[in-house]
Short mmCIF file of C-alpha atoms in Angstrom, two decimals:
data_model
loop_
_atom_site.label_atom_id
_atom_site.label_comp_id
_atom_site.label_asym_id
_atom_site.label_seq_id
_atom_site.Cartn_x
_atom_site.Cartn_y
_atom_site.Cartn_z
CA MET A 103 -41.59 -39.86 22.82
CA GLU A 104 -38.32 -40.51 21.00
CA LYS A 105 -38.50 -42.83 17.99
CA LEU A 106 -36.74 -46.21 17.84
CA LYS A 107 -36.33 -48.61 14.95
CA VAL A 108 -35.78 -52.32 15.65
CA ILE A 109 -34.52 -53.80 12.40
CA LYS A 110 -34.15 -57.52 11.76
CA ILE A 111 -32.12 -59.02 8.93
CA GLY A 112 -32.43 -62.64 7.98
CA GLY A 113 -30.41 -65.38 6.39
CA HIS A 114 -29.61 -64.53 2.78
CA VAL A 115 -28.16 -61.07 3.27
CA ILE A 116 -25.77 -62.37 5.94
CA ASP A 117 -24.32 -64.93 3.54
CA ASP A 118 -23.67 -62.36 0.81
CA ASP A 119 -20.74 -60.10 1.66
CA ASP A 120 -21.61 -57.30 -0.81
CA GLN A 121 -25.29 -57.23 0.13
CA LEU A 122 -24.37 -57.25 3.81
CA ARG A 123 -21.95 -54.32 3.50
CA SER A 124 -24.46 -52.34 1.49
CA PHE A 125 -27.19 -53.06 4.06
CA LEU A 126 -24.93 -52.12 6.97
CA ASN A 127 -23.97 -48.84 5.30
CA ALA A 128 -27.67 -48.01 4.88
CA PHE A 129 -28.34 -49.03 8.50
CA SER A 130 -25.49 -46.77 9.69
CA ALA A 131 -26.95 -43.84 7.80
CA LEU A 132 -30.41 -44.19 9.40
CA PRO A 133 -31.02 -41.28 11.77
CA GLY A 134 -32.23 -41.76 15.36
CA ALA A 135 -32.16 -44.58 17.88
CA LYS A 136 -31.95 -48.05 16.34
CA ILE A 137 -31.28 -51.67 17.16
CA LEU A 138 -30.17 -54.40 14.77
CA VAL A 139 -31.13 -58.06 15.20
CA HIS A 140 -29.55 -60.64 12.91
CA GLY A 141 -30.20 -64.28 12.13
CA GLY A 142 -27.62 -66.92 11.49
CA GLY A 143 -27.53 -67.49 7.76
CA LYS A 144 -26.16 -70.69 6.34
CA THR A 145 -22.87 -70.58 8.23
CA ALA A 146 -24.25 -72.32 11.32
CA SER A 147 -25.58 -75.25 9.27
CA GLN A 148 -22.31 -75.44 7.35
CA MET A 149 -20.28 -75.40 10.57
CA LEU A 150 -22.48 -78.09 12.15
CA GLU A 151 -21.89 -80.24 9.09
CA LYS A 152 -18.13 -79.57 9.06
CA LEU A 153 -17.92 -80.57 12.72
CA GLY A 154 -19.99 -83.69 12.08
CA VAL A 155 -22.87 -82.60 14.33
CA LYS A 156 -25.95 -84.31 12.88
CA PRO A 157 -29.08 -82.12 12.75
CA LYS A 158 -31.63 -83.30 15.30
CA MET A 159 -35.16 -82.50 14.22
CA ALA A 160 -38.58 -82.94 15.78
CA GLY A 161 -41.83 -81.92 14.14
CA GLY A 162 -39.89 -80.09 11.43
CA ARG A 163 -37.97 -78.02 13.96
CA ARG A 164 -34.33 -78.23 14.87
CA ILE A 165 -33.55 -79.43 18.36
CA THR A 166 -30.73 -77.56 20.06
CA ASP A 167 -28.73 -80.18 21.94
CA ALA A 168 -25.59 -79.15 23.85
CA GLU A 169 -23.29 -79.82 20.91
CA THR A 170 -25.51 -77.86 18.50
CA LEU A 171 -25.74 -74.97 20.97
CA SER A 172 -21.92 -74.68 21.18
CA VAL A 173 -21.62 -74.43 17.42
CA VAL A 174 -24.56 -72.05 17.05
CA GLN A 175 -23.13 -69.91 19.86
CA MET A 176 -19.73 -69.76 18.14
CA VAL A 177 -21.19 -68.83 14.77
CA TYR A 178 -23.87 -66.37 15.94
CA ALA A 179 -22.07 -64.56 18.76
CA GLY A 180 -18.46 -65.06 17.65
CA LEU A 181 -18.31 -65.01 13.90
CA ILE A 182 -21.36 -63.20 12.50
CA ASN A 183 -22.10 -60.78 15.37
CA LYS A 184 -18.49 -59.59 15.57
CA ASN A 185 -18.06 -59.29 11.82
CA ILE A 186 -21.23 -57.18 11.65
CA THR A 187 -20.11 -55.07 14.62
CA ALA A 188 -16.68 -54.43 13.08
CA LEU A 189 -18.26 -53.52 9.72
CA LEU A 190 -20.71 -51.13 11.42
CA GLN A 191 -17.84 -49.48 13.30
CA ALA A 192 -16.06 -49.04 9.96
CA ALA A 193 -19.21 -47.33 8.64
CA GLY A 194 -19.15 -44.93 11.60
CA CYS A 195 -21.93 -46.64 13.55
CA PRO A 196 -21.09 -47.09 17.27
CA ALA A 197 -22.27 -50.71 17.38
CA ALA A 198 -22.06 -53.02 20.38
CA GLY A 199 -22.64 -56.70 19.62
CA LEU A 200 -24.75 -58.47 22.21
CA THR A 201 -26.34 -61.71 23.25
CA GLY A 202 -29.14 -61.62 25.81
CA ALA A 203 -26.55 -62.47 28.47
CA ASP A 204 -24.59 -59.28 27.86
CA ALA A 205 -25.73 -56.59 30.28
CA ASP A 206 -28.52 -59.08 31.13
CA THR A 207 -30.48 -57.67 28.20
CA ILE A 208 -32.74 -60.64 27.38
CA ARG A 209 -33.68 -63.46 29.72
CA ALA A 210 -35.40 -66.60 28.61
CA VAL A 211 -36.52 -69.92 30.02
CA LYS A 212 -35.51 -73.24 28.50
CA ARG A 213 -38.59 -74.33 26.58
CA PRO A 214 -40.57 -76.68 28.85
CA VAL A 215 -40.62 -80.29 27.69
CA ARG A 216 -44.12 -81.43 26.74
CA ASP A 217 -44.26 -83.81 23.77
CA ILE A 218 -40.90 -82.70 22.45
CA ASP A 219 -37.67 -81.67 24.19
CA TYR A 220 -36.34 -78.80 22.07
CA GLY A 221 -33.12 -78.76 24.10
CA PHE A 222 -31.44 -75.41 24.71
CA ALA A 223 -34.16 -73.36 23.03
CA GLY A 224 -35.17 -70.27 25.01
CA ASP A 225 -38.58 -68.63 25.32
CA ILE A 226 -38.12 -64.98 26.27
CA THR A 227 -39.30 -64.02 29.75
CA LYS A 228 -37.83 -60.53 30.20
CA VAL A 229 -36.34 -57.76 28.12
CA ASN A 230 -34.23 -55.49 30.33
CA THR A 231 -35.40 -52.20 28.84
CA GLU A 232 -33.50 -50.21 31.45
CA ASN A 233 -30.10 -51.61 30.45
CA ILE A 234 -30.85 -51.37 26.72
CA ASP A 235 -31.98 -47.79 27.26
CA ILE A 236 -28.68 -46.97 29.01
CA LEU A 237 -26.82 -48.22 25.95
CA LEU A 238 -29.05 -46.30 23.54
CA LYS A 239 -28.97 -43.08 25.59
CA ASN A 240 -25.17 -43.23 25.62
CA GLY A 241 -25.13 -43.45 21.84
CA PHE A 242 -24.35 -47.14 21.43
CA ILE A 243 -26.22 -49.16 18.80
CA PRO A 244 -27.09 -52.63 20.12
CA VAL A 245 -26.62 -55.47 17.64
CA PHE A 246 -28.31 -58.65 18.85
CA CYS A 247 -27.71 -62.16 17.65
CA ALA A 248 -30.23 -64.95 18.24
CA LEU A 249 -29.04 -65.93 21.73
CA THR A 250 -30.52 -65.31 25.18
CA HIS A 251 -29.66 -66.57 28.68
CA ASP A 252 -31.59 -68.10 31.56
CA GLY A 253 -30.00 -66.11 34.40
CA SER A 254 -28.46 -69.29 35.80
CA GLY A 255 -25.45 -69.41 33.51
CA GLN A 256 -26.99 -71.08 30.48
CA ILE A 257 -27.00 -69.54 26.99
CA LEU A 258 -30.15 -70.38 25.01
CA ASN A 259 -30.96 -70.39 21.31
CA THR A 260 -33.86 -68.04 20.48
CA ASN A 261 -35.43 -67.23 17.13
CA ALA A 262 -34.19 -63.87 15.77
CA ASP A 263 -37.66 -62.76 14.57
CA THR A 264 -38.98 -63.36 18.08
CA ILE A 265 -36.08 -61.43 19.64
CA ALA A 266 -36.78 -58.47 17.34
CA ALA A 267 -40.51 -58.54 18.12
CA GLU A 268 -39.95 -58.86 21.88
CA LEU A 269 -37.38 -56.03 21.90
CA ALA A 270 -39.72 -53.74 19.95
CA SER A 271 -42.70 -54.61 22.17
CA ALA A 272 -40.86 -54.14 25.45
CA LEU A 273 -39.13 -50.93 24.37
CA SER A 274 -42.41 -49.40 23.21
CA GLU A 275 -42.92 -48.37 26.85
CA ARG A 276 -39.95 -46.00 26.43
CA TYR A 277 -39.90 -45.25 22.70
CA GLU A 278 -42.27 -44.82 19.79
CA THR A 279 -41.16 -48.07 18.22
CA GLU A 280 -41.14 -49.34 14.66
CA LEU A 281 -40.32 -52.98 13.93
CA VAL A 282 -38.78 -53.65 10.53
CA PHE A 283 -38.26 -57.12 9.05
CA CYS A 284 -35.82 -56.94 6.13
CA PHE A 285 -35.67 -59.94 3.81
CA GLU A 286 -35.14 -60.89 0.16
CA LYS A 287 -38.64 -59.96 -1.05
CA LYS A 288 -40.06 -56.47 -1.51
CA GLY A 289 -42.77 -57.11 1.06
CA VAL A 290 -45.78 -59.35 1.54
CA LEU A 291 -46.72 -60.42 -1.99
CA LEU A 292 -50.25 -60.99 -3.28
CA ASP A 293 -48.78 -63.32 -5.89
CA VAL A 294 -45.58 -65.11 -4.81
CA ASN A 295 -44.52 -65.35 -8.45
CA ASP A 296 -44.81 -61.61 -8.99
CA ASP A 297 -42.18 -59.65 -7.05
CA GLU A 298 -44.01 -56.42 -7.79
CA SER A 299 -47.33 -57.52 -6.22
CA VAL A 300 -46.47 -56.03 -2.84
CA ILE A 301 -49.43 -55.44 -0.53
CA PRO A 302 -48.65 -51.89 0.66
CA HIS A 303 -50.72 -51.96 3.85
CA ILE A 304 -52.21 -54.69 6.03
CA THR A 305 -54.53 -53.99 8.95
CA GLU A 306 -56.18 -56.47 11.32
CA GLU A 307 -59.32 -56.24 9.23
CA SER A 308 -57.60 -56.69 5.86
CA CYS A 309 -55.49 -59.50 7.31
CA ILE A 310 -58.59 -61.52 8.19
CA LYS A 311 -59.85 -61.02 4.62
CA LEU A 312 -56.48 -61.97 3.07
CA LYS A 313 -56.32 -65.07 5.25
CA SER A 314 -59.86 -66.15 4.35
CA GLU A 315 -58.97 -65.72 0.67
CA LYS A 316 -55.82 -67.81 1.35
CA LYS A 317 -53.67 -65.04 -0.07
CA LEU A 318 -51.09 -65.08 2.72
CA LYS A 319 -48.55 -67.82 2.17
CA ASP A 320 -47.42 -70.11 5.00
CA GLY A 321 -43.83 -68.83 5.15
CA LEU A 322 -44.90 -65.33 6.09
CA LEU A 323 -47.79 -66.15 8.42
CA PRO A 324 -45.64 -66.45 11.57
CA LYS A 325 -44.00 -63.08 10.76
CA ILE A 326 -47.41 -61.46 10.27
CA ASP A 327 -48.86 -63.01 13.44
CA ASN A 328 -45.71 -61.84 15.29
CA ALA A 329 -46.32 -58.40 13.84
CA PHE A 330 -49.87 -58.12 15.16
CA GLN A 331 -48.79 -59.37 18.57
CA ALA A 332 -46.13 -56.65 18.66
CA LEU A 333 -48.67 -54.02 17.58
CA GLN A 334 -51.06 -55.11 20.32
CA ARG A 335 -48.22 -54.68 22.80
CA GLY A 336 -47.55 -51.08 21.84
CA VAL A 337 -45.38 -51.15 18.71
CA GLN A 338 -46.45 -48.31 16.44
CA GLN A 339 -45.88 -49.92 13.08
CA VAL A 340 -44.38 -53.07 11.58
CA LEU A 341 -42.75 -53.04 8.17
CA ILE A 342 -41.90 -56.11 6.12
CA THR A 343 -39.58 -55.02 3.37
CA HIS A 344 -36.60 -55.70 1.13
CA ILE A 345 -33.08 -55.44 2.56
CA SER A 346 -32.37 -52.66 0.05
CA ALA A 347 -35.31 -50.57 1.32
CA LEU A 348 -33.20 -48.95 4.03
CA SER A 349 -31.17 -47.15 1.36
CA ASP A 350 -34.35 -45.55 0.01
CA SER A 351 -35.54 -44.20 3.35
CA ASP A 352 -36.02 -40.49 3.91
CA ASP A 353 -37.05 -38.27 6.83
CA THR A 354 -40.52 -39.76 6.91
CA GLY A 355 -39.14 -43.30 7.12
CA ILE A 356 -38.66 -46.31 4.87
CA GLN A 357 -40.74 -45.86 1.73
CA SER A 358 -41.35 -49.34 0.39
CA GLY A 359 -42.59 -52.71 1.61
CA THR A 360 -45.68 -53.85 3.48
CA ARG A 361 -46.77 -51.64 6.34
CA ILE A 362 -48.71 -53.44 9.07
CA THR A 363 -50.79 -51.51 11.57
CA ILE A 364 -53.77 -52.42 13.74
CA LYS A 365 -56.17 -50.08 11.92
CA MET B 165 -9.54 -41.23 42.14
CA GLU B 166 -11.78 -44.27 42.04
CA LYS B 167 -10.06 -47.65 42.08
CA LEU B 168 -10.21 -50.12 39.19
CA LYS B 169 -8.97 -53.68 38.94
CA VAL B 170 -8.11 -55.16 35.54
CA ILE B 171 -7.95 -58.90 36.04
CA LYS B 172 -6.62 -61.35 33.48
CA ILE B 173 -7.22 -65.08 33.56
CA GLY B 174 -5.28 -67.46 31.39
CA GLY B 175 -5.61 -70.81 29.77
CA HIS B 176 -5.89 -73.53 32.40
CA VAL B 177 -8.72 -72.07 34.48
CA ILE B 178 -10.87 -71.60 31.38
CA ASP B 179 -10.62 -75.29 30.52
CA ASP B 180 -11.65 -76.43 34.00
CA ASP B 181 -15.36 -75.87 34.61
CA ASP B 182 -15.20 -76.07 38.43
CA GLN B 183 -12.15 -73.81 38.72
CA LEU B 184 -13.74 -71.34 36.32
CA ARG B 185 -17.02 -71.16 38.27
CA SER B 186 -15.17 -70.73 41.54
CA PHE B 187 -12.98 -67.99 40.03
CA LEU B 188 -16.01 -66.19 38.55
CA ASN B 189 -17.83 -66.28 41.89
CA ALA B 190 -14.80 -64.71 43.56
CA PHE B 191 -14.55 -62.13 40.76
CA SER B 192 -18.24 -61.27 41.19
CA ALA B 193 -17.73 -60.72 44.91
CA LEU B 194 -14.86 -58.25 44.42
CA PRO B 195 -15.99 -54.76 45.39
CA GLY B 196 -15.50 -51.73 43.14
CA ALA B 197 -14.95 -51.15 39.45
CA LYS B 198 -13.40 -54.10 37.62
CA ILE B 199 -12.69 -55.50 34.18
CA LEU B 200 -12.07 -59.12 33.26
CA VAL B 201 -9.82 -60.17 30.37
CA HIS B 202 -9.69 -63.81 29.39
CA GLY B 203 -7.46 -65.94 27.18
CA GLY B 204 -8.55 -68.76 24.95
CA GLY B 205 -7.61 -71.95 26.74
CA LYS B 206 -7.21 -75.16 24.78
CA THR B 207 -10.60 -74.97 23.05
CA ALA B 208 -9.30 -72.85 20.18
CA SER B 209 -6.51 -75.33 19.40
CA GLN B 210 -8.93 -78.24 19.69
CA MET B 211 -11.43 -76.54 17.38
CA LEU B 212 -8.70 -75.71 14.83
CA GLU B 213 -7.70 -79.36 14.85
CA LYS B 214 -11.31 -80.60 14.58
CA LEU B 215 -11.87 -78.33 11.59
CA GLY B 216 -8.63 -79.48 10.00
CA VAL B 217 -6.99 -76.06 10.12
CA LYS B 218 -3.25 -76.74 10.30
CA PRO B 219 -1.33 -74.51 12.73
CA LYS B 220 0.86 -72.07 10.83
CA MET B 221 3.91 -71.08 12.85
CA ALA B 222 6.79 -68.69 12.27
CA GLY B 223 9.62 -68.12 14.72
CA GLY B 224 7.74 -70.13 17.35
CA ARG B 225 4.64 -67.96 17.07
CA ARG B 226 1.30 -68.86 15.59
CA ILE B 227 0.33 -67.06 12.42
CA THR B 228 -3.30 -65.96 12.28
CA ASP B 229 -4.40 -66.60 8.70
CA ALA B 230 -8.02 -65.89 7.69
CA GLU B 231 -9.16 -69.43 8.44
CA THR B 232 -7.47 -69.45 11.86
CA LEU B 233 -8.97 -66.04 12.69
CA SER B 234 -12.50 -67.29 11.96
CA VAL B 235 -12.07 -70.20 14.33
CA VAL B 236 -10.36 -68.15 17.04
CA GLN B 237 -13.10 -65.52 16.73
CA MET B 238 -15.81 -68.16 17.13
CA VAL B 239 -14.18 -69.73 20.16
CA TYR B 240 -13.04 -66.55 21.95
CA ALA B 241 -15.99 -64.22 21.29
CA GLY B 242 -18.76 -66.79 20.78
CA LEU B 243 -18.11 -69.73 23.02
CA ILE B 244 -15.84 -68.70 25.92
CA ASN B 245 -16.77 -65.02 26.25
CA LYS B 246 -20.51 -65.73 26.27
CA ASN B 247 -20.21 -68.68 28.65
CA ILE B 248 -18.23 -66.51 31.06
CA THR B 249 -20.70 -63.64 30.70
CA ALA B 250 -23.69 -65.92 31.37
CA LEU B 251 -21.95 -67.44 34.41
CA LEU B 252 -21.09 -63.98 35.78
CA GLN B 253 -24.71 -62.88 35.34
CA ALA B 254 -25.76 -65.97 37.28
CA ALA B 255 -23.39 -64.89 40.06
CA GLY B 256 -25.03 -61.46 40.15
CA CYS B 257 -22.28 -59.66 38.25
CA PRO B 258 -23.65 -57.33 35.52
CA ALA B 259 -21.16 -58.51 32.89
CA ALA B 260 -21.02 -57.38 29.28
CA GLY B 261 -18.86 -59.51 26.99
CA LEU B 262 -16.81 -57.51 24.53
CA THR B 263 -14.29 -57.62 21.73
CA GLY B 264 -12.39 -54.46 20.88
CA ALA B 265 -14.92 -53.88 18.08
CA ASP B 266 -17.83 -53.59 20.52
CA ALA B 267 -18.42 -49.95 21.40
CA ASP B 268 -15.12 -49.37 19.56
CA THR B 269 -13.31 -50.16 22.80
CA ILE B 270 -9.92 -51.31 21.47
CA ARG B 271 -8.45 -50.47 18.10
CA ALA B 272 -5.41 -52.17 16.68
CA VAL B 273 -3.37 -52.22 13.51
CA LYS B 274 -2.59 -55.40 11.60
CA ARG B 275 0.99 -56.16 12.56
CA PRO B 276 3.23 -54.73 9.80
CA VAL B 277 5.00 -57.37 7.71
CA ARG B 278 8.76 -57.23 8.15
CA ASP B 279 10.49 -60.61 8.08
CA ILE B 280 7.33 -62.46 9.01
CA ASP B 281 3.68 -61.94 8.09
CA TYR B 282 1.77 -62.73 11.29
CA GLY B 283 -1.53 -62.45 9.44
CA PHE B 284 -4.51 -61.04 11.34
CA ALA B 285 -2.58 -60.25 14.50
CA GLY B 286 -3.35 -56.83 15.93
CA ASP B 287 -1.06 -54.39 17.73
CA ILE B 288 -3.14 -52.08 19.89
CA THR B 289 -3.22 -48.43 18.83
CA LYS B 290 -6.04 -46.99 20.95
CA VAL B 291 -8.04 -47.89 24.03
CA ASN B 292 -11.32 -45.94 24.02
CA THR B 293 -11.30 -45.04 27.72
CA GLU B 294 -14.36 -42.81 27.29
CA ASN B 295 -16.59 -45.64 26.10
CA ILE B 296 -15.24 -48.11 28.64
CA ASP B 297 -15.79 -45.50 31.34
CA ILE B 298 -19.43 -45.09 30.23
CA LEU B 299 -19.94 -48.83 30.70
CA LEU B 300 -18.22 -48.85 34.10
CA LYS B 301 -20.02 -45.73 35.34
CA ASN B 302 -23.35 -47.34 34.42
CA GLY B 303 -22.50 -50.37 36.48
CA PHE B 304 -21.60 -52.79 33.69
CA ILE B 305 -18.57 -55.06 34.09
CA PRO B 306 -16.67 -55.37 30.80
CA VAL B 307 -15.40 -58.86 29.97
CA PHE B 308 -12.87 -58.76 27.14
CA CYS B 309 -11.71 -61.64 25.00
CA ALA B 310 -8.47 -61.50 23.03
CA LEU B 311 -9.85 -59.75 19.93
CA THR B 312 -9.53 -56.17 18.69
CA HIS B 313 -10.54 -54.43 15.44
CA ASP B 314 -8.83 -52.14 12.96
CA GLY B 315 -11.63 -49.61 12.48
CA SER B 316 -12.01 -50.69 8.85
CA GLY B 317 -14.16 -53.75 9.50
CA GLN B 318 -11.46 -56.28 10.32
CA ILE B 319 -11.33 -58.24 13.58
CA LEU B 320 -7.77 -58.91 14.77
CA ASN B 321 -6.25 -61.46 17.14
CA THR B 322 -4.45 -59.78 20.06
CA ASN B 323 -2.69 -61.35 23.03
CA ALA B 324 -4.86 -61.30 26.17
CA ASP B 325 -1.96 -60.28 28.48
CA THR B 326 -1.30 -57.31 26.20
CA ILE B 327 -4.98 -56.35 26.16
CA ALA B 328 -5.07 -56.42 29.98
CA ALA B 329 -1.89 -54.32 30.24
CA GLU B 330 -3.07 -51.79 27.64
CA LEU B 331 -6.50 -51.45 29.28
CA ALA B 332 -4.94 -50.91 32.71
CA SER B 333 -2.41 -48.40 31.36
CA ALA B 334 -4.92 -46.37 29.37
CA LEU B 335 -7.53 -46.37 32.14
CA SER B 336 -5.00 -45.19 34.73
CA GLU B 337 -5.73 -41.66 33.46
CA ARG B 338 -9.24 -42.05 34.91
CA TYR B 339 -8.81 -44.61 37.71
CA GLU B 340 -6.25 -45.70 40.27
CA THR B 341 -5.59 -48.92 38.44
CA GLU B 342 -4.34 -52.30 39.57
CA LEU B 343 -3.43 -54.96 37.00
CA VAL B 344 -3.81 -58.56 38.19
CA PHE B 345 -2.56 -61.59 36.26
CA CYS B 346 -4.17 -64.76 37.62
CA PHE B 347 -2.60 -68.07 36.64
CA GLU B 348 -1.93 -71.57 37.95
CA LYS B 349 1.07 -70.64 40.14
CA LYS B 350 1.02 -68.73 43.41
CA GLY B 351 3.15 -65.95 41.96
CA VAL B 352 6.64 -65.44 40.58
CA LEU B 353 8.66 -68.32 42.04
CA LEU B 354 12.30 -68.15 43.10
CA ASP B 355 12.50 -71.91 42.53
CA VAL B 356 10.16 -73.23 39.84
CA ASN B 357 10.07 -76.60 41.58
CA ASP B 358 8.93 -75.10 44.88
CA ASP B 359 5.39 -73.71 44.69
CA GLU B 360 5.87 -71.97 48.02
CA SER B 361 8.94 -69.96 46.94
CA VAL B 362 6.84 -66.96 45.89
CA ILE B 363 8.74 -63.68 45.61
CA PRO B 364 6.37 -61.35 47.49
CA HIS B 365 7.56 -58.07 45.97
CA ILE B 366 9.53 -57.10 42.89
CA THR B 367 10.70 -53.56 42.16
CA GLU B 368 12.66 -52.27 39.16
CA GLU B 369 15.82 -52.50 41.27
CA SER B 370 15.17 -56.03 42.56
CA CYS B 371 14.12 -57.12 39.07
CA ILE B 372 17.50 -56.16 37.63
CA LYS B 373 19.17 -58.14 40.41
CA LEU B 374 16.90 -61.20 39.89
CA LYS B 375 17.54 -61.08 36.15
CA SER B 376 21.31 -60.85 36.59
CA GLU B 377 21.13 -63.86 38.92
CA LYS B 378 19.02 -65.63 36.24
CA LYS B 379 16.29 -66.24 38.80
CA LEU B 380 13.43 -65.15 36.55
CA LYS B 381 12.40 -67.93 34.21
CA ASP B 382 11.71 -67.30 30.52
CA GLY B 383 7.97 -68.02 30.66
CA LEU B 384 7.29 -65.16 33.05
CA LEU B 385 9.70 -62.59 31.64
CA PRO B 386 7.24 -61.16 29.09
CA LYS B 387 4.59 -60.83 31.85
CA ILE B 388 7.09 -59.03 34.10
CA ASP B 389 8.32 -56.74 31.32
CA ASN B 390 4.66 -56.02 30.46
CA ALA B 391 4.12 -55.23 34.14
CA PHE B 392 6.89 -52.63 34.30
CA GLN B 393 5.69 -51.02 31.08
CA ALA B 394 2.21 -50.73 32.58
CA LEU B 395 3.64 -49.26 35.81
CA GLN B 396 5.62 -46.68 33.82
CA ARG B 397 2.38 -45.70 32.09
CA GLY B 398 0.54 -44.98 35.31
CA VAL B 399 -0.69 -48.33 36.65
CA GLN B 400 -0.41 -48.27 40.44
CA GLN B 401 0.46 -51.88 41.07
CA VAL B 402 0.73 -55.18 39.20
CA LEU B 403 -0.02 -58.47 40.91
CA ILE B 404 0.91 -61.91 39.56
CA THR B 405 -1.01 -64.45 41.56
CA HIS B 406 -2.92 -67.71 41.73
CA ILE B 407 -6.45 -67.90 40.33
CA SER B 408 -7.68 -68.79 43.82
CA ALA B 409 -6.19 -65.60 45.33
CA LEU B 410 -9.30 -63.58 44.51
CA SER B 411 -11.27 -65.61 47.05
CA ASP B 412 -8.80 -64.57 49.78
CA SER B 413 -9.02 -60.86 49.09
CA ASP B 414 -10.23 -58.43 51.75
CA ASP B 415 -10.84 -54.69 51.92
CA THR B 416 -7.15 -53.92 51.46
CA GLY B 417 -6.98 -56.05 48.32
CA ILE B 418 -5.70 -59.43 47.21
CA GLN B 419 -3.38 -60.81 49.87
CA SER B 420 -1.11 -63.29 48.10
CA GLY B 421 1.11 -63.46 45.02
CA THR B 422 3.91 -61.33 43.66
CA ARG B 423 3.37 -57.59 43.92
CA ILE B 424 5.25 -55.57 41.29
CA THR B 425 5.82 -51.85 41.77
CA ILE B 426 8.37 -49.40 40.39
CA LYS B 427 9.93 -48.70 43.80
#
């Protein structure tokens, strides 16, 4: 089976032009099939504020009302996705910027209203692996922003980590897939105050132990739970690593960060 | 040679939700290979105003400074292009929303500064017919907004009529291409005050005559000149017609409007 890397970059790197360019150059240089998924950075919040759209929150989570969706859609799909795509093209990477609506790649359902109405937030229902495979097989590099669609004409806001995990899981039926979360730390840290205390390898067994010892901090728990879900659905390996780690990769893969596998 | 329609829709239809949906349904129903190119409508101007970006003009033309480009990019590629793509998907049309940066489809050069610096305005230098052909051959329907890129990481603002004409011209080496401009009139009118006075057919010869009789109004002259340029570069036929004309098309093509051919 051919190998595929699904790489997700988060907020901070997107807001820093130099870091972003350096990351995108490293991404371009990676051999083999690959997909990039990017978050929104601070620009969406700044644009919402500029346009006087007040953040609507419920239970600590942002609610995507129609007005918020328009702004998020403009920033994610228009500004950030196209800037990244143009920069990748400049680096020689045949990128194609996508939302889930483009080529019907990712469908979602508007999150059902129970206690809270999250508005235009989408829970993924289907990854169109056939269409994504056509793009990959023809040499295009898909670059996804955090937007999906419902198949009835509505764009939906969907968490970028979730998009990356769902893409990697679904595509593991066609590729030997690795899911890589790049962020501002060197990996999962044993001591949040010590940047060098990276846990090199987490398995299901060691994860239970780390959790019982309360050594996994809240911020990373959803990422780690996402990781194990993806592994259970066929992803070969999940890596949580620093955005600069891509530059240090060699033929055997990315060399630093926290490797997560089932066993 | 396979047939291809390159269809451009302008401002008014994009601002009217019902008209847009009806147009997109008709577009979806059109048989054969097709490409949609859309303008920006009023949303870009409204967003520029909301964000307090003052229009910069020179010689009656808008200058695209960095701030203006950001807003235009958000509205064209983020808001309008993705709404259209999601609506086309809902209508069963396998749309893929694109800027010229995506899959390196359209390259441009920042307009050289002579008397006026137009800012981030792009003059098209290359249409990547190979990559567009890959998308078409795999059943995807490209939907272009009015943005190109320079190959060095910069998105550029490019007139949607020009993009449509350049796409049709370049792709005429691979397809028997028809270029269709859809707008709010039924075609080129002999009398601007009489909506029924559509000139059914214009040739190079009749165009010279119409011009000498001052029967072609200023607003349409650039479209008509664009049309003849496209015809000289291999486009089979150019049609200037009403946005509703697509609904009336049959196997032999779209039945109303002004047909422009060399002879």
